[in-house]
Short mmCIF file of C-alpha atoms and ligand atoms in Angstrom, two decimals:
data_model
loop_
_atom_site.label_atom_id
_atom_site.label_comp_id
_atom_site.label_asym_id
_atom_site.label_seq_id
_atom_site.Cartn_x
_atom_site.Cartn_y
_atom_site.Cartn_z
CA GLY B 1231 86.68 32.11 72.55
CA ARG B 1232 90.14 32.52 71.22
CA LEU B 1233 93.01 30.61 72.78
CA ARG B 1234 95.40 32.87 74.72
CA VAL B 1235 98.98 32.19 73.65
CA GLY B 1236 101.69 33.44 76.02
CA LEU B 1237 104.56 34.28 73.69
CA LEU B 1238 107.75 34.31 75.76
CA PHE B 1239 110.65 36.10 74.11
CA GLY B 1240 113.89 38.02 74.74
CA GLY B 1241 115.72 36.25 77.52
CA ARG B 1242 119.06 36.23 79.29
CA SER B 1243 121.27 35.06 76.45
CA ARG B 1244 123.40 36.31 73.60
CA GLU B 1245 120.53 35.37 71.31
CA HIS B 1246 118.20 37.93 72.91
CA GLU B 1247 117.78 40.02 69.75
CA VAL B 1248 117.23 37.00 67.50
CA SER B 1249 114.52 35.85 69.88
CA VAL B 1250 112.75 39.21 69.55
CA VAL B 1251 112.80 38.94 65.75
CA SER B 1252 111.57 35.31 65.92
CA ALA B 1253 108.75 36.33 68.28
CA ALA B 1254 107.65 39.17 66.01
CA ALA B 1255 107.38 36.75 63.07
CA ILE B 1256 105.40 34.26 65.17
CA ALA B 1257 103.06 36.94 66.55
CA GLN B 1258 102.40 38.06 62.98
CA ALA B 1259 101.65 34.49 61.89
CA PHE B 1260 99.04 34.18 64.64
CA THR B 1261 97.10 37.05 63.06
CA GLU B 1262 97.02 35.54 59.57
CA GLY B 1263 94.19 33.59 57.91
CA ASP B 1264 92.22 31.29 60.23
CA ASN B 1265 94.64 31.94 63.07
CA ARG B 1266 93.07 35.36 63.69
CA ASP B 1267 89.88 33.70 64.96
CA ARG B 1268 91.71 30.98 66.84
CA TYR B 1269 94.37 32.80 68.80
CA GLU B 1270 95.12 35.87 70.86
CA VAL B 1271 98.82 36.51 71.50
CA ILE B 1272 99.97 37.82 74.87
CA PRO B 1273 103.58 38.97 74.39
CA ILE B 1274 105.75 38.44 77.47
CA TYR B 1275 109.19 39.93 77.28
CA ILE B 1276 112.12 38.69 79.37
CA GLN B 1277 114.65 41.48 79.73
CA LYS B 1278 118.38 40.86 79.52
CA ASP B 1279 118.50 41.20 83.32
CA GLY B 1280 115.97 38.38 83.60
CA ARG B 1281 112.94 40.43 84.65
CA TRP B 1282 109.65 39.56 82.97
CA ARG B 1283 107.21 42.09 81.55
CA VAL B 1284 103.87 41.81 79.83
CA THR B 1285 103.89 44.08 76.79
CA ASP B 1286 101.27 45.12 74.31
CA ARG B 1287 103.34 44.26 71.26
CA VAL B 1288 106.39 42.23 70.30
CA GLY B 1289 109.55 44.28 70.29
CA ILE B 1290 112.07 45.57 72.77
CA PRO B 1291 110.05 47.96 74.91
CA ASN B 1292 111.82 51.10 76.05
CA GLY B 1293 111.36 53.87 78.55
CA GLU B 1294 110.31 54.20 82.16
CA ALA B 1295 106.73 53.23 81.41
CA LEU B 1296 108.10 49.73 81.74
CA GLU B 1297 108.34 50.06 85.49
CA ASP B 1298 104.54 50.07 85.58
CA SER B 1299 104.30 46.87 83.61
CA LEU B 1300 106.48 44.68 85.84
CA TRP B 1301 104.79 41.34 85.61
CA GLN B 1302 102.39 40.22 88.24
CA PHE B 1303 103.36 36.62 87.63
CA PRO B 1304 100.36 34.67 88.97
CA ALA B 1305 97.78 37.15 87.69
CA VAL B 1306 98.81 36.93 84.06
CA ALA B 1307 99.90 33.30 84.12
CA GLU B 1308 96.39 32.28 85.16
CA THR B 1309 94.98 33.69 81.93
CA ILE B 1310 97.34 31.91 79.52
CA ASP B 1311 95.98 28.78 77.79
CA VAL B 1312 99.17 27.72 76.05
CA TRP B 1313 102.74 28.97 76.27
CA PHE B 1314 105.01 29.50 73.30
CA PRO B 1315 108.59 30.01 74.50
CA ILE B 1316 110.73 31.33 71.67
CA LEU B 1317 113.94 31.82 73.60
CA HIS B 1318 117.26 30.67 72.21
CA GLY B 1319 120.26 29.46 74.18
CA PRO B 1320 120.79 29.19 77.95
CA ASN B 1321 117.86 30.14 80.24
CA GLY B 1322 115.27 29.40 77.59
CA GLU B 1323 116.21 26.56 75.25
CA ASP B 1324 117.87 24.54 78.01
CA GLY B 1325 114.99 23.20 80.09
CA THR B 1326 114.87 25.97 82.69
CA ILE B 1327 111.77 27.69 81.31
CA GLN B 1328 110.32 24.31 80.42
CA GLY B 1329 110.61 23.29 84.09
CA LEU B 1330 108.78 26.42 85.18
CA LEU B 1331 105.98 25.81 82.67
CA GLU B 1332 105.79 22.16 83.73
CA LEU B 1333 105.29 23.29 87.34
CA MET B 1334 102.59 25.72 86.26
CA GLN B 1335 100.80 22.73 84.67
CA ARG B 1336 100.03 24.51 81.44
CA PRO B 1337 100.69 23.29 77.89
CA TYR B 1338 103.72 24.73 76.12
CA VAL B 1339 105.23 24.45 72.66
CA GLY B 1340 108.36 22.36 72.20
CA SER B 1341 110.44 19.85 74.06
CA GLY B 1342 110.25 19.08 77.75
CA VAL B 1343 112.93 19.52 80.39
CA ALA B 1344 115.18 16.56 79.61
CA ALA B 1345 115.34 16.94 75.81
CA SER B 1346 115.89 20.68 76.14
CA ALA B 1347 118.68 20.30 78.69
CA ILE B 1348 120.42 17.50 76.82
CA GLY B 1349 120.09 19.31 73.51
CA MET B 1350 121.74 22.40 74.94
CA ASP B 1351 124.70 20.50 76.40
CA LYS B 1352 126.94 19.40 73.55
CA ILE B 1353 128.65 16.73 75.67
CA LEU B 1354 125.40 15.14 76.88
CA MET B 1355 123.92 15.47 73.39
CA LYS B 1356 126.82 13.62 71.79
CA THR B 1357 126.66 10.93 74.45
CA VAL B 1358 122.97 10.34 73.71
CA PHE B 1359 123.43 10.40 69.93
CA GLY B 1360 126.40 8.06 70.27
CA ALA B 1361 124.30 5.62 72.27
CA VAL B 1362 122.13 4.87 69.22
CA GLY B 1363 125.13 4.80 66.88
CA LEU B 1364 124.55 8.10 65.10
CA PRO B 1365 127.83 8.99 63.35
CA GLN B 1366 129.57 12.11 64.69
CA VAL B 1367 132.93 13.84 64.55
CA ARG B 1368 135.61 12.60 66.94
CA TYR B 1369 135.67 14.64 70.16
CA ILE B 1370 137.16 14.99 73.62
CA ALA B 1371 135.17 16.35 76.55
CA LEU B 1372 136.96 18.12 79.38
CA GLN B 1373 136.44 20.20 82.50
CA SER B 1374 137.55 23.83 82.37
CA SER B 1375 139.20 23.35 85.76
CA GLU B 1376 141.64 20.87 84.17
CA LEU B 1377 143.27 23.83 82.43
CA TRP B 1378 143.93 25.72 85.63
CA SER B 1379 144.92 22.77 87.83
CA ASP B 1380 148.55 22.20 86.84
CA PRO B 1381 150.67 23.04 83.80
CA CYS B 1382 151.80 19.47 83.36
CA ARG B 1383 148.25 18.22 83.10
CA TYR B 1384 147.39 21.07 80.70
CA ASN B 1385 150.27 20.10 78.42
CA HIS B 1386 149.26 16.48 78.51
CA LEU B 1387 145.72 17.46 77.56
CA CYS B 1388 146.97 19.44 74.54
CA ASP B 1389 149.16 16.49 73.49
CA ARG B 1390 146.15 14.23 73.70
CA ILE B 1391 144.04 16.59 71.57
CA GLU B 1392 146.81 16.75 68.97
CA THR B 1393 147.24 13.00 68.71
CA GLU B 1394 143.59 11.96 68.99
CA LEU B 1395 141.93 14.81 67.06
CA GLY B 1396 144.64 16.68 65.16
CA TYR B 1397 144.35 20.10 63.51
CA PRO B 1398 142.25 21.92 62.68
CA CYS B 1399 140.07 21.28 65.68
CA PHE B 1400 137.04 23.12 67.04
CA VAL B 1401 136.90 24.19 70.67
CA LYS B 1402 133.45 24.90 72.14
CA PRO B 1403 131.92 25.72 75.51
CA ALA B 1404 129.58 22.76 76.22
CA ASN B 1405 126.45 24.82 76.87
CA LEU B 1406 126.07 27.69 74.44
CA GLY B 1407 124.70 28.35 70.96
CA SER B 1408 125.01 30.79 68.06
CA SER B 1409 128.71 29.89 67.83
CA VAL B 1410 129.43 31.98 70.94
CA GLY B 1411 132.84 31.05 72.38
CA ILE B 1412 133.65 28.65 69.51
CA SER B 1413 137.11 28.78 67.92
CA LYS B 1414 138.83 26.90 65.16
CA ALA B 1415 142.42 26.07 66.14
CA LYS B 1416 145.13 25.23 63.61
CA ASN B 1417 148.12 24.94 65.93
CA ARG B 1418 149.12 24.60 69.59
CA GLN B 1419 149.13 28.33 70.22
CA GLN B 1420 145.61 28.77 68.81
CA LEU B 1421 144.51 25.68 70.73
CA THR B 1422 145.53 27.08 74.12
CA THR B 1423 143.97 30.47 73.31
CA ALA B 1424 140.76 28.71 72.26
CA LEU B 1425 140.66 26.47 75.34
CA GLU B 1426 141.12 29.43 77.65
CA ALA B 1427 138.42 31.45 75.87
CA ALA B 1428 135.94 28.56 76.12
CA ALA B 1429 136.87 27.95 79.78
CA GLU B 1430 135.87 31.55 80.59
CA LEU B 1431 132.34 30.77 79.39
CA ASP B 1432 131.60 27.31 80.72
CA ARG B 1433 132.57 24.68 83.28
CA ARG B 1434 132.94 22.14 80.51
CA ILE B 1435 134.49 22.21 77.07
CA ILE B 1436 134.25 20.02 74.00
CA VAL B 1437 137.02 19.75 71.42
CA GLU B 1438 136.26 18.19 68.03
CA THR B 1439 138.14 17.16 64.92
CA GLY B 1440 137.51 19.82 62.28
CA VAL B 1441 135.92 18.41 59.14
CA VAL B 1442 135.77 19.89 55.66
CA ALA B 1443 132.09 19.51 54.99
CA ARG B 1444 128.89 20.98 53.66
CA GLU B 1445 126.43 22.09 56.35
CA LEU B 1446 122.96 20.61 55.97
CA GLU B 1447 119.92 21.06 58.19
CA CYS B 1448 116.64 19.24 58.61
CA ALA B 1449 113.50 20.35 60.49
CA VAL B 1450 111.40 17.93 62.50
CA LEU B 1451 107.78 18.55 63.52
CA GLY B 1452 105.56 16.34 65.67
CA ASN B 1453 105.34 14.45 68.95
CA ASP B 1454 105.17 10.67 68.94
CA LYS B 1455 104.95 10.46 65.14
CA PRO B 1456 107.38 13.16 64.06
CA GLN B 1457 107.91 14.18 60.44
CA ALA B 1458 111.09 15.38 58.76
CA SER B 1459 111.20 18.27 56.29
CA VAL B 1460 113.20 18.56 53.10
CA VAL B 1461 116.92 19.16 53.71
CA GLY B 1462 118.47 22.63 53.44
CA GLU B 1463 122.04 23.84 53.09
CA ILE B 1464 123.86 26.84 54.54
CA THR B 1465 126.75 28.38 52.62
CA TYR B 1466 129.02 31.31 53.55
CA SER B 1467 132.47 32.54 52.74
CA SER B 1468 133.89 32.96 56.25
CA GLU B 1469 136.19 30.43 57.93
CA PHE B 1470 133.22 28.77 59.63
CA TYR B 1471 129.60 29.54 60.50
CA ASP B 1472 130.46 31.90 63.34
CA TYR B 1473 128.35 34.47 65.21
CA GLU B 1474 129.11 37.27 62.72
CA THR B 1475 128.18 35.13 59.75
CA LYS B 1476 124.98 33.95 61.41
CA TYR B 1477 123.66 37.36 62.29
CA THR B 1478 125.00 39.77 59.68
CA ASP B 1479 122.60 40.19 56.76
CA GLY B 1480 123.89 38.73 53.54
CA ARG B 1481 126.79 36.73 55.02
CA ALA B 1482 125.12 33.34 54.79
CA GLN B 1483 122.89 31.84 52.13
CA LEU B 1484 120.15 29.25 52.58
CA HIS B 1485 119.56 26.73 49.81
CA ILE B 1486 116.26 24.88 50.01
CA PRO B 1487 116.16 22.11 49.07
CA ALA B 1488 119.89 21.38 49.21
CA GLU B 1489 121.41 20.11 45.98
CA ILE B 1490 122.55 16.75 47.26
CA PRO B 1491 122.06 13.16 46.16
CA ALA B 1492 118.61 11.79 47.10
CA ALA B 1493 120.23 9.07 49.19
CA VAL B 1494 122.07 11.66 51.32
CA SER B 1495 118.86 13.58 51.85
CA GLU B 1496 117.04 10.40 52.90
CA GLN B 1497 119.85 9.50 55.27
CA ILE B 1498 119.67 12.93 56.90
CA ARG B 1499 115.92 12.76 57.31
CA THR B 1500 116.13 9.29 58.84
CA MET B 1501 118.94 10.33 61.19
CA SER B 1502 116.96 13.43 62.23
CA LEU B 1503 113.94 11.34 63.21
CA GLN B 1504 116.14 8.87 65.05
CA ALA B 1505 117.85 11.70 66.94
CA PHE B 1506 114.48 13.33 67.73
CA GLN B 1507 113.25 10.07 69.20
CA VAL B 1508 116.30 9.19 71.27
CA LEU B 1509 116.30 12.70 72.74
CA ASP B 1510 112.56 12.40 73.47
CA ALA B 1511 112.14 15.78 71.79
CA ALA B 1512 108.63 17.17 71.20
CA GLY B 1513 106.97 19.68 68.92
CA LEU B 1514 109.92 20.92 66.97
CA ALA B 1515 113.67 20.59 66.58
CA ARG B 1516 116.23 21.35 63.91
CA PHE B 1517 119.05 18.89 63.33
CA ASP B 1518 122.32 20.05 61.78
CA PHE B 1519 124.70 17.83 59.84
CA PHE B 1520 128.09 17.74 58.20
CA TYR B 1521 128.20 16.09 54.79
CA VAL B 1522 131.72 15.22 53.66
CA PRO B 1523 131.46 14.95 49.85
CA SER B 1524 134.91 13.37 49.45
CA THR B 1525 133.89 10.31 51.49
CA GLY B 1526 130.09 10.54 51.29
CA GLU B 1527 129.98 10.55 55.11
CA VAL B 1528 127.05 12.16 56.92
CA LEU B 1529 127.75 13.21 60.52
CA ILE B 1530 125.24 14.67 62.95
CA ASN B 1531 126.55 17.93 64.41
CA GLU B 1532 123.85 19.13 66.75
CA VAL B 1533 120.23 19.68 67.64
CA ASN B 1534 118.52 23.00 68.32
CA THR B 1535 115.31 22.44 70.24
CA LEU B 1536 114.17 26.07 69.79
CA PRO B 1537 115.68 26.98 66.44
CA GLY B 1538 115.72 30.47 64.93
CA PHE B 1539 112.16 31.30 63.89
CA THR B 1540 112.33 34.56 61.97
CA ALA B 1541 110.60 34.75 58.59
CA LEU B 1542 114.00 34.09 57.00
CA SER B 1543 115.14 31.32 59.36
CA MET B 1544 115.89 27.80 58.20
CA TYR B 1545 113.26 26.03 60.34
CA PRO B 1546 110.14 27.79 59.00
CA GLN B 1547 111.60 27.94 55.50
CA LEU B 1548 112.23 24.19 55.45
CA TRP B 1549 108.59 23.61 56.40
CA ALA B 1550 107.32 26.14 53.87
CA ALA B 1551 109.22 24.20 51.22
CA SER B 1552 107.71 20.97 52.58
CA GLY B 1553 104.14 22.25 52.24
CA VAL B 1554 103.56 23.84 55.66
CA PRO B 1555 103.37 27.64 55.42
CA PHE B 1556 104.40 29.76 58.45
CA PRO B 1557 100.85 30.42 59.84
CA GLU B 1558 99.96 26.73 59.52
CA LEU B 1559 103.25 25.84 61.23
CA VAL B 1560 102.56 27.90 64.37
CA HIS B 1561 99.01 26.51 64.47
CA ARG B 1562 100.36 22.94 64.30
CA LEU B 1563 102.88 23.67 67.04
CA VAL B 1564 100.14 24.87 69.38
CA GLN B 1565 98.01 21.82 68.55
CA LEU B 1566 101.00 19.57 69.29
CA ALA B 1567 101.47 21.33 72.65
CA LEU B 1568 97.80 20.74 73.51
CA GLU B 1569 98.02 17.12 72.39
CA ARG B 1570 101.05 16.52 74.61
CA HIS B 1571 99.90 18.29 77.73
CA GLY B 1572 96.13 18.10 77.33
P1 ADP E 914 126.33 26.27 67.84
O1 ADP E 914 125.43 25.47 68.72
O2 ADP E 914 126.88 27.45 68.56
O3 ADP E 914 125.70 26.60 66.51
P2 ADP E 914 127.98 24.34 66.38
O4 ADP E 914 128.51 23.10 66.99
O5 ADP E 914 126.87 24.19 65.43
O6 ADP E 914 127.62 25.35 67.55
O7 ADP E 914 129.19 25.06 65.65
C1 ADP E 914 129.02 26.29 64.97
C2 ADP E 914 129.66 26.23 63.60
O8 ADP E 914 131.07 25.94 63.73
C3 ADP E 914 129.16 25.13 62.70
O9 ADP E 914 127.97 25.52 62.04
C4 ADP E 914 130.34 24.95 61.74
O10 ADP E 914 130.40 26.00 60.78
C5 ADP E 914 131.52 25.10 62.66
N1 ADP E 914 131.93 23.81 63.23
C6 ADP E 914 131.62 23.36 64.45
N2 ADP E 914 132.18 22.16 64.69
C7 ADP E 914 132.85 21.82 63.59
C8 ADP E 914 133.65 20.69 63.21
N3 ADP E 914 133.87 19.68 64.06
N4 ADP E 914 134.20 20.69 61.97
C9 ADP E 914 133.97 21.71 61.11
N5 ADP E 914 133.25 22.80 61.41
C10 ADP E 914 132.69 22.88 62.63
MG1 MG E 915 123.37 25.09 68.56
MG1 MG E 916 125.05 25.24 65.14
#
């Protein structure tokens, strides 16, 4: 019979809506070509309040009828052959769902608990990347509580950021995505505003030297023998690739493949595979880079272990350009999940 794929989408994060669009594209891909005979998709929606519901289609369900469909967790879980979590950000991309699926002893698409958790935490991620010598921007990690403790310490911290990192710098909550809570600071006043905004969102903050760079991305697919896609570039006209730019139609452009020297592309693909391996990632991950044309430097910026997966998203488009069309991509991801957990 057909394999029952539990497609988990929605979730308790700012990327809820993106997840729904990603899930719709994936559900569609499971009905195309050979996939129709191989798979049956069971859409499972996680509401913004965290409650789970089995639905009959992918989308944001509405109305009271929902009350009837409150998930009978064990009953439905028993019938799922393989899980496909397509949740972005905290409570989905960060190892929490992966831990639950691990305990249920069923195969699931994507990285396990450790890689997901480390990938979501920008401080841990940079520590791991740094351990294998991957080049990165300069940064300082701090605890949000350091800001509230005493004014003298706060001032000292700002002095340290100014001397070690300089302006502009980027201030980020350690554990978010989609640019939520990220600010670019050009002076002391903007720095303190940015630090306080980030501290509202997370226990830990990372501050980085701002670089003037092109933003390049590379998709990795596989388990123990991962492969890297062609490299893509994102361009936009805003100050940086912020939430608005990411999710407003027409604000950002994808260029695939990126028009960069072949050596830079090779370096990015090699670094992506190295990063995938040191993280112990599995299935899929997208690695994002800064390329500084003036110096030729390539710096790794971050990993996304469950990258955007809409029809227009970078991850599937990079694979399409590398010879793996969307339906084939979801099929391969399920096969990789079975290989890993089977
Ligand atoms: P997220 O996980 O939320 O996507 P990122 O670290 O990728 O967070 O930062 C979001 C965007 O902010 C980047 O795509 C880039 O446009 C900008 N940015 C972040 N850090 C820097 C930096 N150190 N220098 C220059 N731009 C940066
Ligand atoms: Mg991210
Ligand atoms: Mg990013």
